[in-house]
Short mmCIF file of C-alpha atoms in Angstrom, two decimals:
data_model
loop_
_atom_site.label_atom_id
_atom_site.label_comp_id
_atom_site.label_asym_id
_atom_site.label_seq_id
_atom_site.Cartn_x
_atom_site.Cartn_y
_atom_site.Cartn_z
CA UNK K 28 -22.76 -4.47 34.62
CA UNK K 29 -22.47 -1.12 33.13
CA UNK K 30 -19.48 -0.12 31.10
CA UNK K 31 -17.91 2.92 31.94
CA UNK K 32 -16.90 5.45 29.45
CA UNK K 33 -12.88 4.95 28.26
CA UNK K 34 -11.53 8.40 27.46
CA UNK K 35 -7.91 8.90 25.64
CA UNK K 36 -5.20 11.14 27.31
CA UNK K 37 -2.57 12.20 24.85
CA UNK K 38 1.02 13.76 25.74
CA UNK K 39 3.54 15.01 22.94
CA UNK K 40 7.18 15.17 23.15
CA UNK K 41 9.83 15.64 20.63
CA UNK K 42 13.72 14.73 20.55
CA UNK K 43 16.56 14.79 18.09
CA UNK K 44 18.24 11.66 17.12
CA UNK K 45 20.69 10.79 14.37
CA UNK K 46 20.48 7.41 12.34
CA UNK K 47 21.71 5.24 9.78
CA UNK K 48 19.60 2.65 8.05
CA UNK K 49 21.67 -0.04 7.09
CA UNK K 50 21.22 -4.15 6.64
CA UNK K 51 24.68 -5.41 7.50
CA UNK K 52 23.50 -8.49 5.47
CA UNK K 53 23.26 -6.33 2.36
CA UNK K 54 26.08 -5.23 0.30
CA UNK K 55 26.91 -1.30 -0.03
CA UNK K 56 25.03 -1.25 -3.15
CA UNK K 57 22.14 -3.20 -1.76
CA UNK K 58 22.29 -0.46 0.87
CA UNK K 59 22.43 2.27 -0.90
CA UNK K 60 19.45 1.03 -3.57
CA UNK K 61 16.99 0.47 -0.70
CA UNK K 62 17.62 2.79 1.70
CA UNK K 63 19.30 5.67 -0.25
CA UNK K 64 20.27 8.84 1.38
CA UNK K 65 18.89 7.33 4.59
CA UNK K 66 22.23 5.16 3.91
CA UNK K 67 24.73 7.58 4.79
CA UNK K 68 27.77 6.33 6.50
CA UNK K 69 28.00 9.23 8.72
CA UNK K 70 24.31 9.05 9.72
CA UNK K 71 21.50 11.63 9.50
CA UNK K 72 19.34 13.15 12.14
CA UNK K 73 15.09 13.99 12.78
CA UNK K 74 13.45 16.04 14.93
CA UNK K 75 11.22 13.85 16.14
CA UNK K 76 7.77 14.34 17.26
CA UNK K 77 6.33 11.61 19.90
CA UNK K 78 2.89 11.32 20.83
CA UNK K 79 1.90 9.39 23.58
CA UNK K 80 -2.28 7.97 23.59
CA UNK K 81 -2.89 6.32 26.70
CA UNK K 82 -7.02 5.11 27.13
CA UNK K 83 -8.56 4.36 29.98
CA UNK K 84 -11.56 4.58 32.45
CA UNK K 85 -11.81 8.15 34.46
CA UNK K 86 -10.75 7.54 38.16
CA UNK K 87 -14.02 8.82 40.01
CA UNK K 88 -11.69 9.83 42.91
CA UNK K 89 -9.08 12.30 40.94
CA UNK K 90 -11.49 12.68 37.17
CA UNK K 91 -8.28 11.37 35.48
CA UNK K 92 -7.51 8.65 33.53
CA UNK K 93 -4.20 9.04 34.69
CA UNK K 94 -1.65 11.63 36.07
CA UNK K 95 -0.26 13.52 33.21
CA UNK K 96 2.47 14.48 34.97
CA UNK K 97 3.30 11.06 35.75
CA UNK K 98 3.03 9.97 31.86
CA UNK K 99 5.60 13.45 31.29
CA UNK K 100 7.65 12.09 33.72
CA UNK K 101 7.51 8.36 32.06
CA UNK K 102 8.27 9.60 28.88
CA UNK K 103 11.18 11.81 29.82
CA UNK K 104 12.74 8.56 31.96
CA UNK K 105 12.01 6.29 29.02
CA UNK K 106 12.69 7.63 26.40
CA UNK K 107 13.60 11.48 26.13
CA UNK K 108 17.19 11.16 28.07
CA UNK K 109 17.65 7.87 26.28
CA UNK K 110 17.01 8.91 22.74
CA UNK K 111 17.81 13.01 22.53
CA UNK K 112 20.93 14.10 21.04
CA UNK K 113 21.94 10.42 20.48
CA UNK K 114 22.52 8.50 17.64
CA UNK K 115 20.58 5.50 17.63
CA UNK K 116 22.72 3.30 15.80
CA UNK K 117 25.43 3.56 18.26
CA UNK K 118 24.01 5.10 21.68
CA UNK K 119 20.84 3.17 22.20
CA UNK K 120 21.11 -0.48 22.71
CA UNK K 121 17.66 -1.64 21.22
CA UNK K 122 19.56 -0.75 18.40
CA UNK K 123 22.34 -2.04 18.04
CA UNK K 124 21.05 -5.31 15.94
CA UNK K 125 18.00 -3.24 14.96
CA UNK K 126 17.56 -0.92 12.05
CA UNK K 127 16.05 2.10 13.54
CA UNK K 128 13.75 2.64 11.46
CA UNK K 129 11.01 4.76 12.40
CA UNK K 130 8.90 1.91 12.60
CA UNK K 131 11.29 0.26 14.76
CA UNK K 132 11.68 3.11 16.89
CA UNK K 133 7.71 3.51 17.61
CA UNK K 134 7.96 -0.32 18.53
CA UNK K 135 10.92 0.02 21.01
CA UNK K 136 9.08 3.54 22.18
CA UNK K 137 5.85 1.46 22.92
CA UNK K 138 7.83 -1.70 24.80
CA UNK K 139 9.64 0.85 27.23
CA UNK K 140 6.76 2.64 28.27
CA UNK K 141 4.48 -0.21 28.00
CA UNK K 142 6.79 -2.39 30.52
CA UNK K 143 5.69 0.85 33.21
CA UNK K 144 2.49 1.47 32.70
CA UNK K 145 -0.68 -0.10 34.38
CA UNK K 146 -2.06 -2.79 32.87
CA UNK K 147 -5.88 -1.50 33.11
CA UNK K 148 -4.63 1.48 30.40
CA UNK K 149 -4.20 1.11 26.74
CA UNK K 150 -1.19 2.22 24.94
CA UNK K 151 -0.86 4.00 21.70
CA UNK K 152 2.37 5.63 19.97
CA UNK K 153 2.56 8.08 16.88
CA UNK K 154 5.99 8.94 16.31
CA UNK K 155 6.84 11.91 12.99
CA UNK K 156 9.74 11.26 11.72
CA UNK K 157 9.00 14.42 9.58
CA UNK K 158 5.98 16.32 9.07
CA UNK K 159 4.92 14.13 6.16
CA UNK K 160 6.06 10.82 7.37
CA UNK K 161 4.90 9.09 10.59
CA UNK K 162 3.75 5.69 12.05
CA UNK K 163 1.57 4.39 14.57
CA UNK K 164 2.30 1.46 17.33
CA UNK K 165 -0.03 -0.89 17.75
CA UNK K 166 -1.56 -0.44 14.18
CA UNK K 167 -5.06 -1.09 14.62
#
């Protein structure tokens, strides 16, 4: 059987979200030591920068490995109108007993889309949380 070639599609989005990150298990000071200024009471925000890796094989019929329009769409259902302008701590349910984190965020990012997407594609998220600082979901 021969193997045909997987290619990776990638679509970036961005949206601004406040946070606090806080252990309500923790005291103030515990708090405040670990997380410092990423502690504040009345939150903080990001411009956040999303990028969306999905792999797959090439559909013969339309050369894609899938619609980007369809993954813009995705995203913007998913996540963009749930996320932008929001604060995550008290807007977005994933977080409400979740520290939103930007690990944490990538994670909940990949579980939304990854509930909608075909099963035959691979899933990959990168989400900046500044310039300097961003993860990847999965990790390897």
């Amino acid at each position: 059987m021969i193997e045909l070639p997987r290619v990776s599609v990638f679509r970036k989005e961005h949206f601004n979200a406040a946070h606090r990150l806080y252990n309500a298990n923790w005291s103030d000071e515990k708090n405040q030591e670990v997380f410092g200024l990423c502690n504040n009471p009345n939150f903080h925000g990001h411009n956040y920068e999303l990028i969306v890796q999905i792999t797959g094989t090439i559909n013969p019929e339309t050369g894609y490995v899938i619609d980007m329009k369809e993954v813009s769409q995705l995203i913007q259902k998913e996540i963009i109108k749930k996320f932008d302008h929001k604060n995550l701590n008290l807007d977005v349910p994933e977080f409400a007993q979740l520290n939103p984190t930007a690990e944490n965020i990538a994670l909940v990012i990949y579980q939304k889309i990854r509930a909608t997407l075909a099963t035959n594609l691979d899933l990959k998220i990168r989400l900046y949380e500044t310039e300097r600082n961003f993860v990847e979901f999965p990790a390897h």
